[in-house]
PDB file of N, CA and C in Angstrom:
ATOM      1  N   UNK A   1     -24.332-109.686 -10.872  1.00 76.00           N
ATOM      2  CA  UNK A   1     -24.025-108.673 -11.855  1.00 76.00           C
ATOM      3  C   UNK A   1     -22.511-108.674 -12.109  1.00 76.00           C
ATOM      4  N   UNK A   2     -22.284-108.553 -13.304  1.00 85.00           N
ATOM      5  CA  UNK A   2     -20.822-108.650 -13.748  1.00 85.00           C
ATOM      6  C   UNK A   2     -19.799-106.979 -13.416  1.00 85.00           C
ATOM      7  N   UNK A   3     -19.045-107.178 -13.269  1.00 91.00           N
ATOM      8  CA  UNK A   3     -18.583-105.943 -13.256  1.00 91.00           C
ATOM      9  C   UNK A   3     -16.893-105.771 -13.923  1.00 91.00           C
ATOM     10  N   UNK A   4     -16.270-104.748 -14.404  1.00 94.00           N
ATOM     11  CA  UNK A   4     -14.881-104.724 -14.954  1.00 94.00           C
ATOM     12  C   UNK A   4     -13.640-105.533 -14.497  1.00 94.00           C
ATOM     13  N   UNK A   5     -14.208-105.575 -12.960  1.00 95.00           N
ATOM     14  CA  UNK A   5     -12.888-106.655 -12.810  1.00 95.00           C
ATOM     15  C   UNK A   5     -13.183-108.306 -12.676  1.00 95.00           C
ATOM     16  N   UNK A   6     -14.063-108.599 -12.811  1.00 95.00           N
ATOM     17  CA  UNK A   6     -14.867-109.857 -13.065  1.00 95.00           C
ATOM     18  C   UNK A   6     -14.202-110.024 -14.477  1.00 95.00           C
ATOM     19  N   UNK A   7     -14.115-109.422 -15.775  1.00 97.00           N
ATOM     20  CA  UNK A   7     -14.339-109.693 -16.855  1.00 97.00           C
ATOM     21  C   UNK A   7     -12.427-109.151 -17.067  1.00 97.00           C
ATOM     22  N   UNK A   8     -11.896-108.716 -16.429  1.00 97.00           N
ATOM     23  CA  UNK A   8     -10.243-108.658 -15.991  1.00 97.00           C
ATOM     24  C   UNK A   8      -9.826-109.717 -16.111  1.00 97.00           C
ATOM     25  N   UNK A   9     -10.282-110.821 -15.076  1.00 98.00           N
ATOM     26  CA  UNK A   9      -9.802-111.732 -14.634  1.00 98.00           C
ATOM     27  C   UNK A   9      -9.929-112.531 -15.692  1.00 98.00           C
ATOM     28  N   UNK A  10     -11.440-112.569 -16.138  1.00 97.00           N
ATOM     29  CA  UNK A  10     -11.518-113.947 -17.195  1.00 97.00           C
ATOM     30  C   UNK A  10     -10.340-113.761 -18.252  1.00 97.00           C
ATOM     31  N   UNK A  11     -10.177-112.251 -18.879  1.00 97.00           N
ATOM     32  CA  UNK A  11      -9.451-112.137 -19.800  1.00 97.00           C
ATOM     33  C   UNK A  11      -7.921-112.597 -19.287  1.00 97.00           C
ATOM     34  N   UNK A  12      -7.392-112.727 -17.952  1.00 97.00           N
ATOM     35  CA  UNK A  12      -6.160-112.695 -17.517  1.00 97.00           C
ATOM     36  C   UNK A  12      -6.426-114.008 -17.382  1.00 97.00           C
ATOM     37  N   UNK A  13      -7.052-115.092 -17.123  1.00 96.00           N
ATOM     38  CA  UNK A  13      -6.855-116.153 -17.414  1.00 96.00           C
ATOM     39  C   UNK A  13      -7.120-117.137 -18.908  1.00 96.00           C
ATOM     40  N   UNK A  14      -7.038-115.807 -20.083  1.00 96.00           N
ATOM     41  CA  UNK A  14      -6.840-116.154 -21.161  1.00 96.00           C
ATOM     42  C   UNK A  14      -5.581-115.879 -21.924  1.00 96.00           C
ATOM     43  N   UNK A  15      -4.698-114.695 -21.089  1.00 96.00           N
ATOM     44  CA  UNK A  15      -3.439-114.575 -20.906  1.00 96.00           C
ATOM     45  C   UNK A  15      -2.226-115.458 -20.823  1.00 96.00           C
ATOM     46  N   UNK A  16      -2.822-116.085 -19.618  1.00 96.00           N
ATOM     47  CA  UNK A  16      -2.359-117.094 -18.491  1.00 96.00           C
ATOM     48  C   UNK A  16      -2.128-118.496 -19.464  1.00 96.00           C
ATOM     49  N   UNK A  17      -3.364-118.526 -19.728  1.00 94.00           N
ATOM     50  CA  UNK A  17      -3.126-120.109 -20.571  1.00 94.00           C
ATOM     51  C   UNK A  17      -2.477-120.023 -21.741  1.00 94.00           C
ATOM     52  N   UNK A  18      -2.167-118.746 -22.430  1.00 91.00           N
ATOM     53  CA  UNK A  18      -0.980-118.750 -23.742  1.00 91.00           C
ATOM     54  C   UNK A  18      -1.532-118.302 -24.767  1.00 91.00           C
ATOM     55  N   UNK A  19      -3.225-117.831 -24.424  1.00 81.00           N
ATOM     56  CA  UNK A  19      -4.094-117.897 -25.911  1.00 81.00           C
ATOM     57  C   UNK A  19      -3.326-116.487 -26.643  1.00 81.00           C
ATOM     58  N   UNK A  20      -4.167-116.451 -27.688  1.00 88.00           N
ATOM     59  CA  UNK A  20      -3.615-115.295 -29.297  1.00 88.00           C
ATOM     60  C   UNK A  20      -3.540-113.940 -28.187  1.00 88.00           C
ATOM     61  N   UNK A  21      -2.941-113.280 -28.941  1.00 92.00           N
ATOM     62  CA  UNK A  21      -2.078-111.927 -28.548  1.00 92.00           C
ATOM     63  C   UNK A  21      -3.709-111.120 -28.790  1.00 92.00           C
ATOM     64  N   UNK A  22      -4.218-111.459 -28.995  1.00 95.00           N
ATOM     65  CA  UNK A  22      -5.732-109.964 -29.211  1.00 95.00           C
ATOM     66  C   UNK A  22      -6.063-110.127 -27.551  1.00 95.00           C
ATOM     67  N   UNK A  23      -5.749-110.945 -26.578  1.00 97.00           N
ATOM     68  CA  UNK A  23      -6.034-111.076 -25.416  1.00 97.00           C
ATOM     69  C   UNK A  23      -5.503-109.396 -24.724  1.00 97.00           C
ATOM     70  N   UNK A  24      -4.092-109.424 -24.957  1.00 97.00           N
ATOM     71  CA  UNK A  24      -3.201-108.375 -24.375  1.00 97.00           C
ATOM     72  C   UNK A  24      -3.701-107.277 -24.578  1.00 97.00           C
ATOM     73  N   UNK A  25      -4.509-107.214 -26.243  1.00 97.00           N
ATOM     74  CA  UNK A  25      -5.000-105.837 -26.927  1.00 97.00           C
ATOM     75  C   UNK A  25      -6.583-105.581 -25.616  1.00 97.00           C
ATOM     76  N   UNK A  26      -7.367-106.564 -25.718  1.00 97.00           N
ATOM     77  CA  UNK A  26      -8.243-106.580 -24.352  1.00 97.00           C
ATOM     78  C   UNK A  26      -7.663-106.001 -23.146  1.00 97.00           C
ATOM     79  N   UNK A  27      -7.055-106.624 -22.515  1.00 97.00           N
ATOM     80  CA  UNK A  27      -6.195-105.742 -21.571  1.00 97.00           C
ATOM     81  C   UNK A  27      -6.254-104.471 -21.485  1.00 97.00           C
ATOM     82  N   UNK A  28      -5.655-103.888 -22.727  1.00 97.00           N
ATOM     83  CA  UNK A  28      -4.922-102.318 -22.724  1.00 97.00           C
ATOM     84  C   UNK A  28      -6.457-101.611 -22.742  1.00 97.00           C
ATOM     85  N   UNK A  29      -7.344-102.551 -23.587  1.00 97.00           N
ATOM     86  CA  UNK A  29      -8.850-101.775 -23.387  1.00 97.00           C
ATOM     87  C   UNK A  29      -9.515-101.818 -21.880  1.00 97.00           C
ATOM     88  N   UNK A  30      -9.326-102.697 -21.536  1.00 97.00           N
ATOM     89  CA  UNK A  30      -9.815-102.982 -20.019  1.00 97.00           C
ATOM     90  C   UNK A  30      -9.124-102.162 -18.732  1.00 97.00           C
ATOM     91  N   UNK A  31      -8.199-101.923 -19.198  1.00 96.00           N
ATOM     92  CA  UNK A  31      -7.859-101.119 -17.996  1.00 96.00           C
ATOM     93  C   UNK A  31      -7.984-100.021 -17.990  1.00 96.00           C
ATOM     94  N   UNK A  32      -9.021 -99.236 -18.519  1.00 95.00           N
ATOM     95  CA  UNK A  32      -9.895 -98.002 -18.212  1.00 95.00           C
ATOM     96  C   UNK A  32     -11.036 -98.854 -17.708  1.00 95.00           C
ATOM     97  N   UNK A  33     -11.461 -98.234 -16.355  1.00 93.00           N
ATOM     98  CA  UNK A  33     -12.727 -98.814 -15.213  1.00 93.00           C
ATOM     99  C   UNK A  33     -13.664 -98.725 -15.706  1.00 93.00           C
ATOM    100  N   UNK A  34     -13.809 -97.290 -16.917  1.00 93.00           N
ATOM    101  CA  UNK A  34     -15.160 -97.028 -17.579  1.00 93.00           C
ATOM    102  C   UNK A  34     -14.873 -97.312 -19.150  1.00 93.00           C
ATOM    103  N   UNK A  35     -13.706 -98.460 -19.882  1.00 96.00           N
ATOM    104  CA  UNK A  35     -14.384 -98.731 -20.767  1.00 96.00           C
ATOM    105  C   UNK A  35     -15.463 -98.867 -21.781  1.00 96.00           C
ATOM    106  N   UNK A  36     -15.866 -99.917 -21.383  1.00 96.00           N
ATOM    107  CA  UNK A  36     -17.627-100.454 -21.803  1.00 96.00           C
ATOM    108  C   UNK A  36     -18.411 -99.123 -21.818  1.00 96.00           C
ATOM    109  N   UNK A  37     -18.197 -98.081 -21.039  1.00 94.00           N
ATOM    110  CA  UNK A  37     -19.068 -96.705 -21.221  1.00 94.00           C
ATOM    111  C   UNK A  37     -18.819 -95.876 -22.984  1.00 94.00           C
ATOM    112  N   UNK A  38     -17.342 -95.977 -23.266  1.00 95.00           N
ATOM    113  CA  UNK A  38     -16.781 -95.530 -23.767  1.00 95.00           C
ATOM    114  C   UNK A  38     -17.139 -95.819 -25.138  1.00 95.00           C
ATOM    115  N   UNK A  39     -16.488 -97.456 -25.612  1.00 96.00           N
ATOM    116  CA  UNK A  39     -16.289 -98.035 -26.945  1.00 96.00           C
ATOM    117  C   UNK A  39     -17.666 -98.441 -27.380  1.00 96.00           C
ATOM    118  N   UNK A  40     -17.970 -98.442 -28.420  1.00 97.00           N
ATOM    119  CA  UNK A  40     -18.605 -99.296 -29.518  1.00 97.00           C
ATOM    120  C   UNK A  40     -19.474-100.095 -28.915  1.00 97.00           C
ATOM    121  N   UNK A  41     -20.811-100.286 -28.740  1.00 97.00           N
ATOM    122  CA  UNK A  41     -21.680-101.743 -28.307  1.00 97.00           C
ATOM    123  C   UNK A  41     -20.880-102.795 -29.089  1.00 97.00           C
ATOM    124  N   UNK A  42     -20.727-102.681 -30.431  1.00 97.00           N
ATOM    125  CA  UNK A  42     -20.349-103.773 -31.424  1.00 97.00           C
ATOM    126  C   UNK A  42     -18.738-104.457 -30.887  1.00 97.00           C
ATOM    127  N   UNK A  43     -17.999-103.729 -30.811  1.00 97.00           N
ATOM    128  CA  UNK A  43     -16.503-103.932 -30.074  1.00 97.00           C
ATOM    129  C   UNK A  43     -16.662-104.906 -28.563  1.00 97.00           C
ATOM    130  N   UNK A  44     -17.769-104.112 -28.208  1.00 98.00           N
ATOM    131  CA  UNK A  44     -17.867-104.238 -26.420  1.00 98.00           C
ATOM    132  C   UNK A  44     -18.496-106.129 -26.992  1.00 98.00           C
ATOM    133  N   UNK A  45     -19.535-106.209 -27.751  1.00 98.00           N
ATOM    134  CA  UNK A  45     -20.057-107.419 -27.932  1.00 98.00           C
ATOM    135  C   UNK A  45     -19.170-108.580 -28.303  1.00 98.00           C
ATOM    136  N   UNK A  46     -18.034-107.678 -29.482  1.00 98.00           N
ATOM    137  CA  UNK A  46     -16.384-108.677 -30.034  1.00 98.00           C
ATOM    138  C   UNK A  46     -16.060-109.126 -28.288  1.00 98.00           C
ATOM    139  N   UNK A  47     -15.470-108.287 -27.801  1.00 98.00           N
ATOM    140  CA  UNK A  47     -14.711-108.142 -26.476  1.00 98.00           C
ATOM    141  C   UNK A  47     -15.625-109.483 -25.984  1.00 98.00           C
ATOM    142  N   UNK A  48     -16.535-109.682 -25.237  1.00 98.00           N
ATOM    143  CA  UNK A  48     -17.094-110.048 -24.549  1.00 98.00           C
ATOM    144  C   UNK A  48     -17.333-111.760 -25.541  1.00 98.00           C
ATOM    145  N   UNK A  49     -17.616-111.716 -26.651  1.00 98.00           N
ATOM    146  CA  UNK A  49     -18.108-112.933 -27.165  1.00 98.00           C
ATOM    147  C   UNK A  49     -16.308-113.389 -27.035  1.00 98.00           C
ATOM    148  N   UNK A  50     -15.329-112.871 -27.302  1.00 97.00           N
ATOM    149  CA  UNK A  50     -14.017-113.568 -27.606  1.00 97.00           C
ATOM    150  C   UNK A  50     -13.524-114.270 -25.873  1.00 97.00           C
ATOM    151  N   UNK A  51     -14.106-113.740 -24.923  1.00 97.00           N
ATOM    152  CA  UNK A  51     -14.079-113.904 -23.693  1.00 97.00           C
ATOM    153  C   UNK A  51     -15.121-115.212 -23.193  1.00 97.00           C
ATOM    154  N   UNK A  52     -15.895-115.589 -24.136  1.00 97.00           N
ATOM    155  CA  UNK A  52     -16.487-116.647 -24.328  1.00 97.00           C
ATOM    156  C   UNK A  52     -18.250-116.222 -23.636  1.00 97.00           C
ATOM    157  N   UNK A  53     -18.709-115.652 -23.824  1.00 97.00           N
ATOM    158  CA  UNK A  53     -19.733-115.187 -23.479  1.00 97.00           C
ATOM    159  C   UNK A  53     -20.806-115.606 -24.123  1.00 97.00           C
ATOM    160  N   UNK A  54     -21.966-116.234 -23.772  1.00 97.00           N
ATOM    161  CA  UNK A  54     -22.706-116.771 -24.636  1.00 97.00           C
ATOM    162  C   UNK A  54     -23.717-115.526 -25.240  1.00 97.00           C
ATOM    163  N   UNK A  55     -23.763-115.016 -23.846  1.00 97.00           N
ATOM    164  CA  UNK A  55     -25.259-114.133 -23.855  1.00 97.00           C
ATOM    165  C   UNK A  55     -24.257-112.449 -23.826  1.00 97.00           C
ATOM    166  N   UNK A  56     -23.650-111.872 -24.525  1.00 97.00           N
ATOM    167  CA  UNK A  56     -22.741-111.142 -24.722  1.00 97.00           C
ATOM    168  C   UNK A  56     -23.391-109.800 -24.330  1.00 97.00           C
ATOM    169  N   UNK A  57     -25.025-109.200 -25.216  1.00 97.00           N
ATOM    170  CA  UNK A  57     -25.468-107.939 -25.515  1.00 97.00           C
ATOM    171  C   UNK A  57     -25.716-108.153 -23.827  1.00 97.00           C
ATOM    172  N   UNK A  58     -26.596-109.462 -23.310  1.00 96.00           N
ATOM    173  CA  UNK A  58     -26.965-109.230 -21.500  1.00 96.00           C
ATOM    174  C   UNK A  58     -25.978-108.894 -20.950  1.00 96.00           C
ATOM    175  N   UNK A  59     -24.403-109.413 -20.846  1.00 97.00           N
ATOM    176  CA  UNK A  59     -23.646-108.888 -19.893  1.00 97.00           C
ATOM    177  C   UNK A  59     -23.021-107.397 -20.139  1.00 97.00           C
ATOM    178  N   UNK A  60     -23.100-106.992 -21.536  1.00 96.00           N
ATOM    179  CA  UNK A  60     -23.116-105.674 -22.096  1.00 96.00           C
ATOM    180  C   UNK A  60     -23.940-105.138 -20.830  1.00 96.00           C
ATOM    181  N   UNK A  61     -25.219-104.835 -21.067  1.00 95.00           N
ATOM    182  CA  UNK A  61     -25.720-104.215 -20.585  1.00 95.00           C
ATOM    183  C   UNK A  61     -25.941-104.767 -18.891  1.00 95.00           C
ATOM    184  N   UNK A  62     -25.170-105.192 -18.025  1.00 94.00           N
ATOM    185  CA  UNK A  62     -24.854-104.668 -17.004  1.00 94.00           C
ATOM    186  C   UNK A  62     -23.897-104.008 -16.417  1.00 94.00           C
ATOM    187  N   UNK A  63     -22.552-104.242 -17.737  1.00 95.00           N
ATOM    188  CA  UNK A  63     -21.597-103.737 -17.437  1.00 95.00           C
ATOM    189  C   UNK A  63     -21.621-102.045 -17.414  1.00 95.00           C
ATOM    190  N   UNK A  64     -22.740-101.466 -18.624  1.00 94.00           N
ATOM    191  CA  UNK A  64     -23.110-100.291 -18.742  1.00 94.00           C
ATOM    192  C   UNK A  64     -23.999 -99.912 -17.760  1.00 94.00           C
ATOM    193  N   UNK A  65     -24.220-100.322 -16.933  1.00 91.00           N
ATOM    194  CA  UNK A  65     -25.379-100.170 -15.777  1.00 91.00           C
ATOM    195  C   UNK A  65     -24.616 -99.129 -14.886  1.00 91.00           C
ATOM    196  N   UNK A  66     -25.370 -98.095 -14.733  1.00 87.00           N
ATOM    197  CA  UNK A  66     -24.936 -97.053 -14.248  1.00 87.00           C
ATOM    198  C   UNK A  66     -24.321 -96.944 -12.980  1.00 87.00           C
ATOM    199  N   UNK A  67     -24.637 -97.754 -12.319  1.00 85.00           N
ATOM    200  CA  UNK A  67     -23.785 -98.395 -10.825  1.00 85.00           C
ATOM    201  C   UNK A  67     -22.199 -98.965 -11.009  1.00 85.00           C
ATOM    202  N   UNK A  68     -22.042 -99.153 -11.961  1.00 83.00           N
ATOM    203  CA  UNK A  68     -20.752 -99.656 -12.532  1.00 83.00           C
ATOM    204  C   UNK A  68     -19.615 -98.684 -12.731  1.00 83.00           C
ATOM    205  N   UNK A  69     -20.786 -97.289 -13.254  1.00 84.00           N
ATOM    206  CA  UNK A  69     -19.940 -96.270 -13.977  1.00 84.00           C
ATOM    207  C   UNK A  69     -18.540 -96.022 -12.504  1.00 84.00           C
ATOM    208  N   UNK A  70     -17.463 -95.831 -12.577  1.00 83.00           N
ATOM    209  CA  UNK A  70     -16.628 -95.461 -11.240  1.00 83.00           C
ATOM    210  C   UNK A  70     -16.217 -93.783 -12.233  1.00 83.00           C
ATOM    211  N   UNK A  71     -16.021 -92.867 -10.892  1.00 79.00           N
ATOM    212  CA  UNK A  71     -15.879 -91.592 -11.116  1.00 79.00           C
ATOM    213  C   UNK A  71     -13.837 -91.600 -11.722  1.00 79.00           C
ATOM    214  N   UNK A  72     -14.217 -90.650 -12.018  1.00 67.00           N
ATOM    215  CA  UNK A  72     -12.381 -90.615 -12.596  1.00 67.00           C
ATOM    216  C   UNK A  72     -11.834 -90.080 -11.484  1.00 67.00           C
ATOM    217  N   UNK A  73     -10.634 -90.074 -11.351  1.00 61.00           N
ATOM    218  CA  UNK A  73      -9.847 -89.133 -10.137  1.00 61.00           C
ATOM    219  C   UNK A  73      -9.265 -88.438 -10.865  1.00 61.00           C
ATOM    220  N   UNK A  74      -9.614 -87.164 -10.675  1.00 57.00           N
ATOM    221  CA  UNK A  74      -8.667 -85.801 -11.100  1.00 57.00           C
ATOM    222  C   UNK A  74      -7.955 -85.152 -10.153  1.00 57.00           C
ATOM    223  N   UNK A  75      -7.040 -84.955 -10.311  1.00 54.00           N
ATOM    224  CA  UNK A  75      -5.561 -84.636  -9.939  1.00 54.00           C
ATOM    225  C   UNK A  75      -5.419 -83.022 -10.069  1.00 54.00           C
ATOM    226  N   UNK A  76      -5.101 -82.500  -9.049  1.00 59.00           N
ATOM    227  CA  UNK A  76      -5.209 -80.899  -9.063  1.00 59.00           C
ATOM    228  C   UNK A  76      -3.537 -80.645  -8.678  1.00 59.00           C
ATOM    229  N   UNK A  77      -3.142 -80.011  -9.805  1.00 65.00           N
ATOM    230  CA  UNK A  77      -1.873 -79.401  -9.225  1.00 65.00           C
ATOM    231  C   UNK A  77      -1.866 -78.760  -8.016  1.00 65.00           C
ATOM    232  N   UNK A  78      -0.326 -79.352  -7.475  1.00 62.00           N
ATOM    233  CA  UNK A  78      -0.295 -78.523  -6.021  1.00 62.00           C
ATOM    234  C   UNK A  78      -1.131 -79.494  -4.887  1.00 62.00           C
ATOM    235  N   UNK A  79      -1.592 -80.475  -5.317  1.00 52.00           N
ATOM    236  CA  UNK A  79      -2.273 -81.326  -3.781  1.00 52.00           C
ATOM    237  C   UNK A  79      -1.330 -81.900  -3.819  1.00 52.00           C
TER     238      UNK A  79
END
């Protein structure tokens, strides 16, 4: 099963090798843990096919797999 930082990496080694600047824009989307919860199926499918994904909607939907979801940390003034 794929998970957010699985699909980090691929994108950081699309970074790495010099490819087009929409890589970086991936990034800034990716580094919310719950992304993929968030954006667009259609975006999430861009994201994922530009990452070279054959089977894009399948890894969609494990990334949305509720085991994936990670809780937010909220921050309480005064701790």
């Amino acid at each position: 099963m794929r998970s957010i930082d699985d699909i980090r990496e691929i994108n950081q080694n699309f970074i790495n090798e010099g490819q087009d600047e929409k890589y970086d824009l991936i990034k800034q989307i990716l580094e919310d843990d719950n992304c993929f919860f968030k954006i667009d199926v259609d975006v999430a499918v861009d994201i994922l096919m530009s990452l070279g994904f054959t089977k894009p909607l399948q890894v969609y939907a494990e990334l949305v797999d509720p085991s994936n979801y990670r809780e937010e940390k909220k921050y309480v003034v005064g701790d």
